[in-house]
Amino acid sequence: MPHQSVGKQKKRVIVIGAGIGGLTAGALLARRGYEILILDQAIVPGGCASTFKRKGFTFDVGATQVAGLEPGGIHHLIFSELGIELPQATPCDPACAVFLPGEESPINVWRDPKKWQEERQKQFPGSEGFWRLLKNLFDASWKFQGRNPVLPPRNLWDLWQLTKAVRPSTLITVPYTLFTVGDALRFCRQGNNHRLRQFLDLQLKLYSQVNAEETALLYAATALSVSQEPQGLYHLEGSMQVLSDRLVEALEKYGGKLLMRHTVEGIEVKNGKANAVIIRNQKTGDVWTEDAEHIVANVTVQNFVQLLGEQVPHGYKKRVENLPPASGAFVIYLGVDESTVPPGCPPHLQFMYDANGPIGENNSLFVSVSRSGDGRAPAGQATIIASSFVDPTPWWETQDYQKLKQQYTQEAISRLNTYFYLKPETIIHVEAATPTTFAKYTARDQGIVGGIGQRIPTFGPFGFANRTPVKNLWLVGDSTHPGEGTAGVSYSALTVVRQIMKATK
């Protein structure tokens, strides 16, 4: 299956992985005149933001909410350049209803800044100094990020982009660069505020993969503030799949090509430059090599090292090997009768439980509930998706995988039943995914989700760069700045597009 050029020679870029980051990079480069080939081993594009259907229900695989759809947001900017319509969406308000252990009333993370301020003053008296610090850091960081810095910089051009983004207002963030959220709590005399820390641990596990004590403060300032106006989190009409479908539409509109069920088995490097990928067609078993001037890997940093094999630089490999273990996820997908869902139920909830049991790293569940008429369930029915972060290791080492999966499933339904009316007669479909499921369908190493954790050594200026040590080889996705989520990986894709354009001028 050799590549043949037609007409004027275009510079060729191969993208490994059709997650949101890979599709965004591919579509933008196609729009800007590059010849693009995207390869993915899955059946449908979207990665952890794809969907599947069962008995008339549409389930979001992993990601269930989107940021960056507002005017000036990252998805808004990218879709505008690509000339495609943004998907229909409704703001999540509250962004999340958080139930702490033993409490029947939630902490509502309202979209309106004033309502959210009133809520947190009621819920966490005396903590306003901490929240003001977050707001000041967020305002400075958001404006800085909007000027398109490259983090971390790896050559003079990257450094120049970073320097151009700095303003006097940015300097407020500098003293806090090495602060964690735990440090900020102590600084603001909230170190012993157990209830506030529980809330922050729950929210930050969703956005940074680690708890308040470990999460970098500058990252947390954005993650905890982006759900308020003029930004916000959104619930897509139809499903999360619409995001990747629109990007595929744009890719093909500008002449790009997407091949699903094609596995990239390795990256070839010659004279210090990446110049080809080794591809296997999963249907036929055929294996061949495709050349490219640039290769973009939309994979985890762990998968990236595996693709390079013996060609990976020693220092890079050691850094990846020394990373703290990443999290996997257990997810239960329920198709239910609409009577199961309490009236006025928000689309996103988070529960932390007192009881011990097989339910994940912080004994919690993040729950997404469909809305009537949003395209995820037949009339009179609804979907409930509940997930918990888990250590992936036991799922690969267990002698009785099905028994472990059943234990988690039963425990999850039992926990959910304290809020929803889950009975045999109201449950229409039950399905569960584990780290081994995610590994099978997304090819992510060990089935890990959400990136490598936004600790001080791995966030922003200290994290893994889009520009890798191998020339013409680029990394996008949640292992790189600014982190997880469809908005985060899209930003990383936009950075790589700018870097490739500079490199090929």
Short mmCIF file of N, CA and C in Angstrom, two decimals, residues 147-248:
data_model
loop_
_atom_site.label_atom_id
_atom_site.label_comp_id
_atom_site.label_asym_id
_atom_site.label_seq_id
_atom_site.Cartn_x
_atom_site.Cartn_y
_atom_site.Cartn_z
N ARG A 147 -2.40 33.61 24.97
CA ARG A 147 -1.39 34.18 24.07
C ARG A 147 -0.49 33.10 23.47
N ASN A 148 -0.91 31.85 23.60
CA ASN A 148 -0.28 30.70 22.93
C ASN A 148 1.19 30.49 23.26
N PRO A 149 1.55 30.40 24.55
CA PRO A 149 2.92 30.04 24.88
C PRO A 149 3.19 28.57 24.54
N VAL A 150 4.44 28.22 24.38
CA VAL A 150 4.82 26.82 24.20
C VAL A 150 5.47 26.36 25.50
N LEU A 151 4.86 25.38 26.14
CA LEU A 151 5.36 24.86 27.41
C LEU A 151 5.48 23.34 27.35
N PRO A 152 6.60 22.79 27.81
CA PRO A 152 7.85 23.50 28.09
C PRO A 152 8.60 23.76 26.78
N PRO A 153 9.35 24.87 26.72
CA PRO A 153 10.08 25.17 25.48
C PRO A 153 11.27 24.24 25.29
N ARG A 154 11.53 23.88 24.02
CA ARG A 154 12.65 22.97 23.74
C ARG A 154 13.61 23.50 22.67
N ASN A 155 13.33 24.67 22.12
CA ASN A 155 14.30 25.33 21.24
C ASN A 155 14.05 26.84 21.29
N LEU A 156 14.79 27.60 20.54
CA LEU A 156 14.69 29.06 20.61
C LEU A 156 13.33 29.57 20.17
N TRP A 157 12.74 28.93 19.14
CA TRP A 157 11.43 29.37 18.68
C TRP A 157 10.39 29.15 19.77
N ASP A 158 10.43 27.97 20.40
CA ASP A 158 9.51 27.70 21.52
C ASP A 158 9.68 28.74 22.62
N LEU A 159 10.94 29.02 22.95
CA LEU A 159 11.22 29.97 24.02
C LEU A 159 10.71 31.36 23.66
N TRP A 160 10.81 31.74 22.39
CA TRP A 160 10.33 33.04 21.95
C TRP A 160 8.80 33.12 22.07
N GLN A 161 8.10 32.04 21.75
CA GLN A 161 6.64 32.02 21.91
C GLN A 161 6.26 32.16 23.37
N LEU A 162 7.02 31.53 24.24
CA LEU A 162 6.77 31.63 25.68
C LEU A 162 7.03 33.06 26.16
N THR A 163 8.12 33.63 25.73
CA THR A 163 8.49 34.98 26.15
C THR A 163 7.45 36.01 25.69
N LYS A 164 6.96 35.84 24.45
CA LYS A 164 5.96 36.78 23.92
C LYS A 164 4.64 36.74 24.70
N ALA A 165 4.37 35.61 25.34
CA ALA A 165 3.11 35.45 26.07
C ALA A 165 3.15 36.07 27.46
N VAL A 166 4.35 36.37 27.95
CA VAL A 166 4.48 36.90 29.31
C VAL A 166 4.15 38.38 29.34
N ARG A 167 3.40 38.79 30.34
CA ARG A 167 3.09 40.19 30.60
C ARG A 167 3.38 40.46 32.08
N PRO A 168 3.45 41.73 32.48
CA PRO A 168 3.65 42.01 33.91
C PRO A 168 2.64 41.30 34.80
N SER A 169 1.38 41.18 34.32
CA SER A 169 0.35 40.50 35.13
C SER A 169 0.64 39.02 35.32
N THR A 170 1.43 38.43 34.39
CA THR A 170 1.76 37.01 34.49
C THR A 170 2.65 36.73 35.70
N LEU A 171 3.41 37.75 36.10
CA LEU A 171 4.42 37.55 37.14
C LEU A 171 3.82 37.21 38.50
N ILE A 172 2.52 37.47 38.68
CA ILE A 172 1.88 37.09 39.93
C ILE A 172 1.93 35.59 40.16
N THR A 173 2.04 34.83 39.07
CA THR A 173 2.03 33.37 39.19
C THR A 173 3.39 32.80 39.58
N VAL A 174 4.46 33.56 39.31
CA VAL A 174 5.81 33.02 39.48
C VAL A 174 6.10 32.51 40.89
N PRO A 175 5.75 33.27 41.97
CA PRO A 175 6.06 32.76 43.31
C PRO A 175 5.34 31.46 43.67
N TYR A 176 4.28 31.13 42.91
CA TYR A 176 3.47 29.96 43.23
C TYR A 176 3.76 28.77 42.32
N THR A 177 4.80 28.89 41.49
CA THR A 177 5.09 27.85 40.50
C THR A 177 5.37 26.50 41.16
N LEU A 178 5.99 26.51 42.32
CA LEU A 178 6.33 25.25 43.00
C LEU A 178 5.37 24.93 44.15
N PHE A 179 4.25 25.62 44.21
CA PHE A 179 3.23 25.35 45.22
C PHE A 179 2.31 24.23 44.76
N THR A 180 1.92 23.38 45.70
CA THR A 180 0.80 22.47 45.46
C THR A 180 -0.45 23.09 46.07
N VAL A 181 -1.61 22.49 45.81
CA VAL A 181 -2.84 22.97 46.43
C VAL A 181 -2.75 22.81 47.95
N GLY A 182 -2.12 21.71 48.39
CA GLY A 182 -1.93 21.52 49.82
C GLY A 182 -1.13 22.66 50.44
N ASP A 183 -0.08 23.11 49.74
CA ASP A 183 0.71 24.25 50.22
C ASP A 183 -0.15 25.50 50.32
N ALA A 184 -0.99 25.73 49.32
CA ALA A 184 -1.85 26.92 49.31
C ALA A 184 -2.87 26.87 50.44
N LEU A 185 -3.40 25.69 50.73
CA LEU A 185 -4.34 25.56 51.85
C LEU A 185 -3.66 25.96 53.16
N ARG A 186 -2.45 25.49 53.36
CA ARG A 186 -1.73 25.85 54.59
C ARG A 186 -1.39 27.34 54.60
N PHE A 187 -1.00 27.88 53.45
CA PHE A 187 -0.66 29.29 53.34
C PHE A 187 -1.86 30.17 53.69
N CYS A 188 -3.06 29.69 53.31
CA CYS A 188 -4.30 30.45 53.58
C CYS A 188 -4.97 30.00 54.87
N ARG A 189 -4.25 29.27 55.71
CA ARG A 189 -4.73 28.82 57.02
C ARG A 189 -5.96 27.92 56.91
N GLN A 190 -5.97 27.11 55.85
CA GLN A 190 -7.05 26.14 55.67
C GLN A 190 -6.52 24.70 55.65
N GLY A 191 -5.30 24.53 56.14
CA GLY A 191 -4.67 23.21 56.10
C GLY A 191 -5.43 22.15 56.87
N ASN A 192 -6.16 22.57 57.90
CA ASN A 192 -6.90 21.61 58.73
C ASN A 192 -8.39 21.59 58.41
N ASN A 193 -8.77 22.21 57.31
CA ASN A 193 -10.17 22.22 56.91
C ASN A 193 -10.46 20.91 56.17
N HIS A 194 -10.84 19.89 56.94
CA HIS A 194 -10.99 18.53 56.41
C HIS A 194 -12.05 18.47 55.31
N ARG A 195 -13.16 19.16 55.52
CA ARG A 195 -14.26 19.10 54.56
C ARG A 195 -13.87 19.76 53.24
N LEU A 196 -13.20 20.88 53.29
CA LEU A 196 -12.71 21.54 52.08
C LEU A 196 -11.72 20.65 51.35
N ARG A 197 -10.85 20.01 52.10
CA ARG A 197 -9.85 19.14 51.46
C ARG A 197 -10.53 17.94 50.79
N GLN A 198 -11.56 17.38 51.42
CA GLN A 198 -12.29 16.29 50.79
C GLN A 198 -12.87 16.72 49.45
N PHE A 199 -13.50 17.89 49.46
CA PHE A 199 -14.08 18.42 48.23
C PHE A 199 -13.02 18.61 47.15
N LEU A 200 -11.90 19.21 47.52
CA LEU A 200 -10.83 19.45 46.56
C LEU A 200 -10.21 18.14 46.07
N ASP A 201 -10.06 17.16 46.97
CA ASP A 201 -9.53 15.86 46.55
C ASP A 201 -10.41 15.23 45.48
N LEU A 202 -11.73 15.31 45.69
CA LEU A 202 -12.66 14.74 44.73
C LEU A 202 -12.58 15.44 43.37
N GLN A 203 -12.67 16.76 43.38
CA GLN A 203 -12.66 17.51 42.13
C GLN A 203 -11.33 17.38 41.40
N LEU A 204 -10.24 17.47 42.14
CA LEU A 204 -8.93 17.44 41.49
C LEU A 204 -8.59 16.05 40.95
N LYS A 205 -9.08 15.02 41.58
CA LYS A 205 -8.84 13.68 41.02
C LYS A 205 -9.43 13.59 39.61
N LEU A 206 -10.57 14.26 39.40
CA LEU A 206 -11.18 14.28 38.07
C LEU A 206 -10.32 15.02 37.06
N TYR A 207 -9.74 16.14 37.48
CA TYR A 207 -9.09 17.05 36.54
C TYR A 207 -7.57 16.92 36.49
N SER A 208 -6.95 16.45 37.56
CA SER A 208 -5.49 16.40 37.58
C SER A 208 -4.95 15.00 37.84
N GLN A 209 -5.82 14.06 38.14
CA GLN A 209 -5.47 12.67 38.43
C GLN A 209 -4.85 12.44 39.80
N VAL A 210 -4.58 13.51 40.53
CA VAL A 210 -4.00 13.35 41.87
C VAL A 210 -4.75 14.25 42.86
N ASN A 211 -4.48 14.07 44.14
CA ASN A 211 -5.24 14.79 45.16
C ASN A 211 -4.69 16.20 45.38
N ALA A 212 -5.31 16.91 46.34
CA ALA A 212 -4.95 18.30 46.59
C ALA A 212 -3.51 18.44 47.07
N GLU A 213 -3.04 17.47 47.84
CA GLU A 213 -1.68 17.57 48.37
C GLU A 213 -0.64 17.52 47.26
N GLU A 214 -0.94 16.84 46.17
CA GLU A 214 0.04 16.64 45.09
C GLU A 214 -0.19 17.55 43.88
N THR A 215 -1.41 18.03 43.66
CA THR A 215 -1.70 18.79 42.43
C THR A 215 -0.99 20.14 42.43
N ALA A 216 -0.34 20.45 41.31
CA ALA A 216 0.30 21.75 41.15
C ALA A 216 -0.75 22.86 41.24
N LEU A 217 -0.47 23.87 42.05
CA LEU A 217 -1.45 24.93 42.31
C LEU A 217 -1.84 25.68 41.03
N LEU A 218 -0.88 26.00 40.17
CA LEU A 218 -1.21 26.76 38.97
C LEU A 218 -2.12 25.97 38.04
N TYR A 219 -1.94 24.66 38.00
CA TYR A 219 -2.85 23.83 37.21
C TYR A 219 -4.24 23.82 37.84
N ALA A 220 -4.28 23.64 39.16
CA ALA A 220 -5.55 23.58 39.87
C ALA A 220 -6.34 24.87 39.75
N ALA A 221 -5.65 26.01 39.72
CA ALA A 221 -6.33 27.30 39.63
C ALA A 221 -7.20 27.35 38.37
N THR A 222 -6.70 26.79 37.27
CA THR A 222 -7.49 26.74 36.05
C THR A 222 -8.55 25.66 36.11
N ALA A 223 -8.17 24.46 36.55
CA ALA A 223 -9.10 23.34 36.57
C ALA A 223 -10.31 23.62 37.44
N LEU A 224 -10.12 24.33 38.55
CA LEU A 224 -11.21 24.60 39.48
C LEU A 224 -12.00 25.86 39.14
N SER A 225 -11.54 26.62 38.17
CA SER A 225 -12.20 27.89 37.83
C SER A 225 -12.85 27.88 36.46
N VAL A 226 -12.51 26.94 35.61
CA VAL A 226 -12.95 26.98 34.22
C VAL A 226 -14.44 26.65 34.08
N SER A 227 -15.06 26.15 35.13
CA SER A 227 -16.49 25.83 35.04
C SER A 227 -17.39 27.05 35.26
N GLN A 228 -16.79 28.21 35.59
CA GLN A 228 -17.58 29.43 35.78
C GLN A 228 -17.56 30.31 34.52
N GLU A 229 -18.65 31.09 34.36
CA GLU A 229 -18.71 32.04 33.25
C GLU A 229 -17.55 33.04 33.33
N PRO A 230 -17.03 33.51 32.18
CA PRO A 230 -17.54 33.30 30.82
C PRO A 230 -17.11 31.98 30.19
N GLN A 231 -16.35 31.16 30.92
CA GLN A 231 -16.05 29.83 30.44
C GLN A 231 -17.21 28.91 30.86
N GLY A 232 -16.95 27.64 30.96
CA GLY A 232 -17.99 26.72 31.40
C GLY A 232 -17.77 25.32 30.87
N LEU A 233 -18.45 24.36 31.50
CA LEU A 233 -18.48 22.99 31.02
C LEU A 233 -19.82 22.75 30.32
N TYR A 234 -19.79 21.90 29.29
CA TYR A 234 -20.97 21.73 28.44
C TYR A 234 -21.33 20.25 28.29
N HIS A 235 -22.63 20.04 28.12
CA HIS A 235 -23.20 18.72 27.86
C HIS A 235 -23.61 18.68 26.39
N LEU A 236 -22.97 17.82 25.59
CA LEU A 236 -23.24 17.79 24.15
C LEU A 236 -24.56 17.10 23.86
N GLU A 237 -25.27 17.61 22.86
CA GLU A 237 -26.47 16.94 22.39
C GLU A 237 -26.05 15.76 21.52
N GLY A 238 -26.71 14.62 21.71
CA GLY A 238 -26.39 13.42 20.94
C GLY A 238 -25.42 12.54 21.71
N SER A 239 -24.16 12.90 21.69
CA SER A 239 -23.13 12.17 22.44
C SER A 239 -21.80 12.87 22.24
N MET A 240 -20.79 12.41 22.96
CA MET A 240 -19.44 12.94 22.77
C MET A 240 -18.91 12.63 21.37
N GLN A 241 -19.46 11.60 20.73
CA GLN A 241 -18.96 11.18 19.41
C GLN A 241 -19.09 12.29 18.38
N VAL A 242 -20.04 13.20 18.58
CA VAL A 242 -20.26 14.26 17.60
C VAL A 242 -19.01 15.13 17.44
N LEU A 243 -18.23 15.25 18.50
CA LEU A 243 -17.01 16.07 18.45
C LEU A 243 -16.01 15.47 17.45
N SER A 244 -15.74 14.17 17.58
CA SER A 244 -14.80 13.53 16.66
C SER A 244 -15.39 13.41 15.25
N ASP A 245 -16.70 13.20 15.16
CA ASP A 245 -17.31 13.11 13.82
C ASP A 245 -17.14 14.42 13.05
N ARG A 246 -17.29 15.56 13.74
CA ARG A 246 -17.12 16.86 13.06
C ARG A 246 -15.66 17.05 12.63
N LEU A 247 -14.73 16.59 13.47
CA LEU A 247 -13.31 16.72 13.12
C LEU A 247 -12.95 15.83 11.93
N VAL A 248 -13.53 14.63 11.88
CA VAL A 248 -13.31 13.74 10.72
C VAL A 248 -13.87 14.38 9.46
#
